[in-house]
Short mmCIF file of C-alpha atoms in Angstrom, two decimals:
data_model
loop_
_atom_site.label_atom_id
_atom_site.label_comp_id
_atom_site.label_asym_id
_atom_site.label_seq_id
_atom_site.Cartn_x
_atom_site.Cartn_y
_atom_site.Cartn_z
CA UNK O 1403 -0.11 6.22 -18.06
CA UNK O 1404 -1.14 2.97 -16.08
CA UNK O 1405 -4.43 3.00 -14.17
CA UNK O 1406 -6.26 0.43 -12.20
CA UNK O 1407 -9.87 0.90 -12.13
CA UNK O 1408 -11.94 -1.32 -9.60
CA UNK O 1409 -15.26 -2.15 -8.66
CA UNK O 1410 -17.40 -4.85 -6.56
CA UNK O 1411 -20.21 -4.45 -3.88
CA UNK O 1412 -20.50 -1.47 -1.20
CA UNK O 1413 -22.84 -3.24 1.04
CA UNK O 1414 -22.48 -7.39 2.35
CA UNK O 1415 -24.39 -8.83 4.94
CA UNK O 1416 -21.97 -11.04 7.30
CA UNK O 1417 -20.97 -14.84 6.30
CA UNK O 1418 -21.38 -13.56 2.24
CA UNK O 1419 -18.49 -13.33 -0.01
CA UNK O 1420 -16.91 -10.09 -1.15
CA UNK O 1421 -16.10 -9.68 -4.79
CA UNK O 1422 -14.12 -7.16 -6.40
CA UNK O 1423 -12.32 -6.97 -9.88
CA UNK O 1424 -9.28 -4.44 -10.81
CA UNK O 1425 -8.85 -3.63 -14.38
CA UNK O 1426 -5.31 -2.31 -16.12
CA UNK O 1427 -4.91 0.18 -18.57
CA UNK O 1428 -2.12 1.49 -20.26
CA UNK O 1429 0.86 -0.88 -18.78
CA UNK O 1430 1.87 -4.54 -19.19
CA UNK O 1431 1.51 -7.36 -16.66
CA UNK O 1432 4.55 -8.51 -17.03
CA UNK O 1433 6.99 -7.88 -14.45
CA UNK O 1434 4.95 -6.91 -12.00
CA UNK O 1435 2.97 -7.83 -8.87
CA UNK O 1436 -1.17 -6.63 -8.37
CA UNK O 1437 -2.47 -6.39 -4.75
CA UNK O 1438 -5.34 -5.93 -2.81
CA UNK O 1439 -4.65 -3.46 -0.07
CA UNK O 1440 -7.40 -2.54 2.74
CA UNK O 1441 -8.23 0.28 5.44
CA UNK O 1442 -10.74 -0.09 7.75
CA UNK O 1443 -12.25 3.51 9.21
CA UNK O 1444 -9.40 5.38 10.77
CA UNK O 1445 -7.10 2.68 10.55
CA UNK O 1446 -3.51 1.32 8.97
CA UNK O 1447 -3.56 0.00 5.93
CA UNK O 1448 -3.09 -3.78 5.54
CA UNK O 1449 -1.96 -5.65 3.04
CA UNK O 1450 -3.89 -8.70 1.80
CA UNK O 1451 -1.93 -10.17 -1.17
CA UNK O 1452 -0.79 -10.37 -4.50
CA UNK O 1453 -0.75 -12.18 -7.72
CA UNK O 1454 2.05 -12.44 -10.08
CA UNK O 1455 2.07 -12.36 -14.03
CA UNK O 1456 2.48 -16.40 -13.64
CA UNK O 1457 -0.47 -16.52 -11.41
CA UNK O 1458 1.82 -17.06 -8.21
CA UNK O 1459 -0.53 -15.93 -5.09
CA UNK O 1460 1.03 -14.52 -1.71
CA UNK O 1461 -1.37 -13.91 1.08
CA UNK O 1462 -1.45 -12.29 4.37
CA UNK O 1463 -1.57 -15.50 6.57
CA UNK O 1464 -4.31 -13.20 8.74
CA UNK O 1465 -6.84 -13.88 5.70
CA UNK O 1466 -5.13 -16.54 4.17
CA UNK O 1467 -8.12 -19.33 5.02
CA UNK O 1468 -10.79 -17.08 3.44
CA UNK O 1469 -9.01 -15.63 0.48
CA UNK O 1470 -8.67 -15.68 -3.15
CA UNK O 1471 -7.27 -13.38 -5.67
CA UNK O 1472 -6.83 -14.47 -9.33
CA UNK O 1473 -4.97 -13.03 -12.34
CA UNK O 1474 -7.12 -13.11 -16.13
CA UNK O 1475 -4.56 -11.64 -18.52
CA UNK O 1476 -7.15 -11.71 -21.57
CA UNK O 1477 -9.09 -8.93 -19.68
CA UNK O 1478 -6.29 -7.38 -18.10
CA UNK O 1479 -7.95 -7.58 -14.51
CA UNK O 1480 -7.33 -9.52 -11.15
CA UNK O 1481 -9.52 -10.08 -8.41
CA UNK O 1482 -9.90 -10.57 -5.03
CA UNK O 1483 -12.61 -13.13 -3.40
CA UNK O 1484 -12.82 -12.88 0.29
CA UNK O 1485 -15.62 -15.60 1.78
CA UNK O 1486 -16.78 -15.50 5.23
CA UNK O 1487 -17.21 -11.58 5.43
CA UNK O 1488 -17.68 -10.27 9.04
CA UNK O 1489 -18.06 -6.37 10.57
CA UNK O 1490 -14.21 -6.36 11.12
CA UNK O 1491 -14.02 -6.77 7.40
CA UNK O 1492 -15.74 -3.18 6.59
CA UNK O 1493 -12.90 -1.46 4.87
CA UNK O 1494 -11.74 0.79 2.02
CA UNK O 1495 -10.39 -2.15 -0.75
CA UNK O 1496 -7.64 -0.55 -2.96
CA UNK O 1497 -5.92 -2.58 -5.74
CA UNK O 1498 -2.43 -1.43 -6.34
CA UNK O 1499 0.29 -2.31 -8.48
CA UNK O 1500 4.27 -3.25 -6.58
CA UNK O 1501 7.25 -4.11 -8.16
CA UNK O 1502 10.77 -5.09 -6.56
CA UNK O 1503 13.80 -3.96 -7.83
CA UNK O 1504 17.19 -6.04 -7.48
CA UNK O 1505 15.33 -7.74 -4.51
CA UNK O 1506 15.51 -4.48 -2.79
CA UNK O 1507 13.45 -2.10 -3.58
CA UNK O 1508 9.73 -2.58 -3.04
CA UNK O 1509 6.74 0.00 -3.64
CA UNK O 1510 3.05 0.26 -4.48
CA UNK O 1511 3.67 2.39 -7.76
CA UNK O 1512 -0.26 2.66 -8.78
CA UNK O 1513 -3.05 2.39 -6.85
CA UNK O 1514 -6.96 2.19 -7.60
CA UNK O 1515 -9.14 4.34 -6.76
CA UNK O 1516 -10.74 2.51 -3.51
CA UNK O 1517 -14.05 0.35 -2.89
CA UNK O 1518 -15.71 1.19 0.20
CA UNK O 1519 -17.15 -1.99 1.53
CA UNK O 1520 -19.49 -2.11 4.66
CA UNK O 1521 -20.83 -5.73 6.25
CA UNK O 1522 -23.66 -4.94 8.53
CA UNK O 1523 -27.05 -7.21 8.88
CA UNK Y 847 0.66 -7.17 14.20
CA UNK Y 848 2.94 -5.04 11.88
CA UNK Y 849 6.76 -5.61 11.52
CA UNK Y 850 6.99 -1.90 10.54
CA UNK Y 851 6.93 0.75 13.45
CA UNK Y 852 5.92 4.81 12.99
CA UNK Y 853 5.18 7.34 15.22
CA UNK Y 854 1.29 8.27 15.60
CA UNK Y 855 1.83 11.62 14.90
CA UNK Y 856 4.66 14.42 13.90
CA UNK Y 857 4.41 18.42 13.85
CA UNK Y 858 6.18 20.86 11.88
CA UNK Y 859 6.41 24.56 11.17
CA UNK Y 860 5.48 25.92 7.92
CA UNK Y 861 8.74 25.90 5.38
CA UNK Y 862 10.91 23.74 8.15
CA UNK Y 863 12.08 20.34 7.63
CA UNK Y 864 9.62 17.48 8.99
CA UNK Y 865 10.92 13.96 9.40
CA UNK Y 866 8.64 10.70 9.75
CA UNK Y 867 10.97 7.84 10.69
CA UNK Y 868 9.79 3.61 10.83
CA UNK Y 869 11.63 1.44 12.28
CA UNK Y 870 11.52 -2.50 11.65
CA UNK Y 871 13.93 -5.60 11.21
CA UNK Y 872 12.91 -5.96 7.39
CA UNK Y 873 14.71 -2.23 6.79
CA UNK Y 874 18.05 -3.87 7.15
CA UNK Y 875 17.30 -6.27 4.09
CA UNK Y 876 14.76 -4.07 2.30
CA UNK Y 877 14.25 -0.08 1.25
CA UNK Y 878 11.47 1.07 2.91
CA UNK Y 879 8.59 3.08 0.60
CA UNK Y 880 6.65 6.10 1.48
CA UNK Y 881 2.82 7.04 1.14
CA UNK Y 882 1.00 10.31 1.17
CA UNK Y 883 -2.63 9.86 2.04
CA UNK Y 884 -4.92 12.86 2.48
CA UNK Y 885 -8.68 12.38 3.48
CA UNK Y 886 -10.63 10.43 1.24
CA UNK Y 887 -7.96 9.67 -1.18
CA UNK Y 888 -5.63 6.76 -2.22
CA UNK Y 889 -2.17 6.87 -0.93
CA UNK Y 890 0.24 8.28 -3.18
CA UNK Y 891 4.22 7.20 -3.65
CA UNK Y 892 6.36 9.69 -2.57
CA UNK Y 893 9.50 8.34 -2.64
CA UNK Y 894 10.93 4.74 -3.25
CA UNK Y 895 14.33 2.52 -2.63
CA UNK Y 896 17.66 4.50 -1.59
CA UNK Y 897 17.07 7.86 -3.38
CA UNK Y 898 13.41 7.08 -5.75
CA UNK Y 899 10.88 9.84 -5.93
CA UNK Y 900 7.96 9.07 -9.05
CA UNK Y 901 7.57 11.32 -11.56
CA UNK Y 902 5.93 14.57 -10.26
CA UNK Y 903 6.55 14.38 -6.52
CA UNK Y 904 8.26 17.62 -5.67
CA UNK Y 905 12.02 17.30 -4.88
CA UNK Y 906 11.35 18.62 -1.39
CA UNK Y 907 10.47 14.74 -0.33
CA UNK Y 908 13.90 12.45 -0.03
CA UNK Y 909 14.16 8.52 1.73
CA UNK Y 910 16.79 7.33 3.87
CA UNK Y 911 17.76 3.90 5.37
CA UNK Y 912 19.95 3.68 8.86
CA UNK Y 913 20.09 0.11 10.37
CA UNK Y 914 16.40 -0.65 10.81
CA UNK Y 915 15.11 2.99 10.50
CA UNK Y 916 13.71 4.74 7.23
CA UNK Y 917 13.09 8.00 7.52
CA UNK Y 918 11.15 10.53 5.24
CA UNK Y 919 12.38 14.02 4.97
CA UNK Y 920 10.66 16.76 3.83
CA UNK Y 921 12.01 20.09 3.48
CA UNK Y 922 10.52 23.40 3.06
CA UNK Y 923 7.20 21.69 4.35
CA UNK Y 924 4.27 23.27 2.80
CA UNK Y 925 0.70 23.42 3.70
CA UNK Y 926 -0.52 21.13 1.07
CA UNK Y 927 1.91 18.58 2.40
CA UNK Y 928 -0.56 18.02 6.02
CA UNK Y 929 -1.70 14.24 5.48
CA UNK Y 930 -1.11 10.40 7.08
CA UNK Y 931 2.38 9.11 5.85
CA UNK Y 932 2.90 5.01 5.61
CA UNK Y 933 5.99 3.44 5.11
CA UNK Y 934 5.95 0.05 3.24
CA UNK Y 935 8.01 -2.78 2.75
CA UNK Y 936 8.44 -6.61 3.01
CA UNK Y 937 8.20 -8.64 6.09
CA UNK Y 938 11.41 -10.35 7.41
CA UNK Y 939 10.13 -13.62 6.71
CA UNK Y 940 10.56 -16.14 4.06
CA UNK Y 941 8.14 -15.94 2.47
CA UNK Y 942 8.69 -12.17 1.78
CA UNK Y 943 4.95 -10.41 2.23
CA UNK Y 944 3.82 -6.84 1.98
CA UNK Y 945 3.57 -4.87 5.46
CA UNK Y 946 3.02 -1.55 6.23
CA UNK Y 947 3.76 0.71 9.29
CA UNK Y 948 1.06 2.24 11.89
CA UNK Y 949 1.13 5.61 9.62
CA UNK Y 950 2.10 9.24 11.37
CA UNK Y 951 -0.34 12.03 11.39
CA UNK Y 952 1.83 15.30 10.08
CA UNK Y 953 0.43 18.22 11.39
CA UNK Y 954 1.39 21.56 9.59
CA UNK Y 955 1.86 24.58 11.82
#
């Protein structure tokens, strides 16, 4: 059974970077895409962007300037860096695993368990 | 903003059929995907593609495509099925990018 567990920082002050790592257990890399997914309070979620197995990088062009996410197969863990954090940036951070079938289908199979983070001075 | 369009909130009766539509112009090249999310939980894939439901979703939750609308279906609603539902998909752009829909608050009556 594939899981992603995650973990990073609950509390930033603003202009710091966020940090948070996603480990895989129990599936392969290859074949598949690994997000970072957030939810502020009572909101939508949004999605931030992905890596591929090659270490291709799509990001939402919303966070695009500030963002990093990286792929280290030896662990079996991605990440997500996000500089410049500001209050609109407190959020529940999920990782999540998608994969696209015959360029059609497209879902968020497994998801981690969620890192609140909160920016405030 | 997001591509991917859902109604704030739906009602149903216990045991009757509840359907959360989302409506965008990525549905006509992509499926759209469906989340469960209760309080203080990770969403959950209900069902995926033209006819996908994981492994241990009950039968009860089906997907369908028209045009630019997906719509969830569930029928025989149950208690335990009250949560936020997202749809998900790709953007209509080139470069293909995740997106997901407003969500719709399913009240069970």
């Amino acid at each position: 059974q594939v899981q992603l567990q995650q973990w990073g920082p609950g509390l930033l002050k603003p202009s710091e970077t966020l940090s948070l790592t996603c480990a895989v257990s129990g599936g392969s890399f290859s074949g598949y895409y690994w997000n970072w997914i957030r939810q502020p309070p009572g909101k939508r979620l949004e999605w931030i962007g992905e890596v591929s197995q090659s270490g291709s990088v799509k990001y939402n062009p919303s966070l695009k300037s500030r963002l990093n996410i990286s792929l280290d197969m030896s662990k079996n863990q991605f990440s997500l860096s996000l500089r410049s954090m500001t209050a609109a940036d407190t959020a529940m951070y999920y990782c999540a695993r998608s994969t696209i079938v015959l360029n059609l289908e497209y879902s968020f199979d497994y998801w981690g368990q969620g890192t609140l983070v909160t920016v405030s001075s | 903003s997001s591509e991917l369009t859902q109604d704030p909130a739906v009602s149903v009766a216990l045991g009757q059929t509840a359907r959360i539509t989302c409506q965008g112009p990525s549905l006509r090249s992509y499926y759209a995907s469906w989340y469960q999310q209760k309080p203080g939980q990770a969403p959950v894939l209900v069902t995926f593609g033209k006819y996908g439901r994981p492994s241990g979703i009950p039968d009860r939750f089906s997907g369908s495509t028209s045009g630019t609308t997906a719509s969830l279906t569930i029928t025989g609603t149950q208690a335990e099925d009250e949560a936020d539902y997202y749809c998900g998909s790709l953007d209509s752009s080139s470069d293909r990018l995740g997106v997901f829909g407003g969500g719709t608050k399913l009240t069970v009556l």
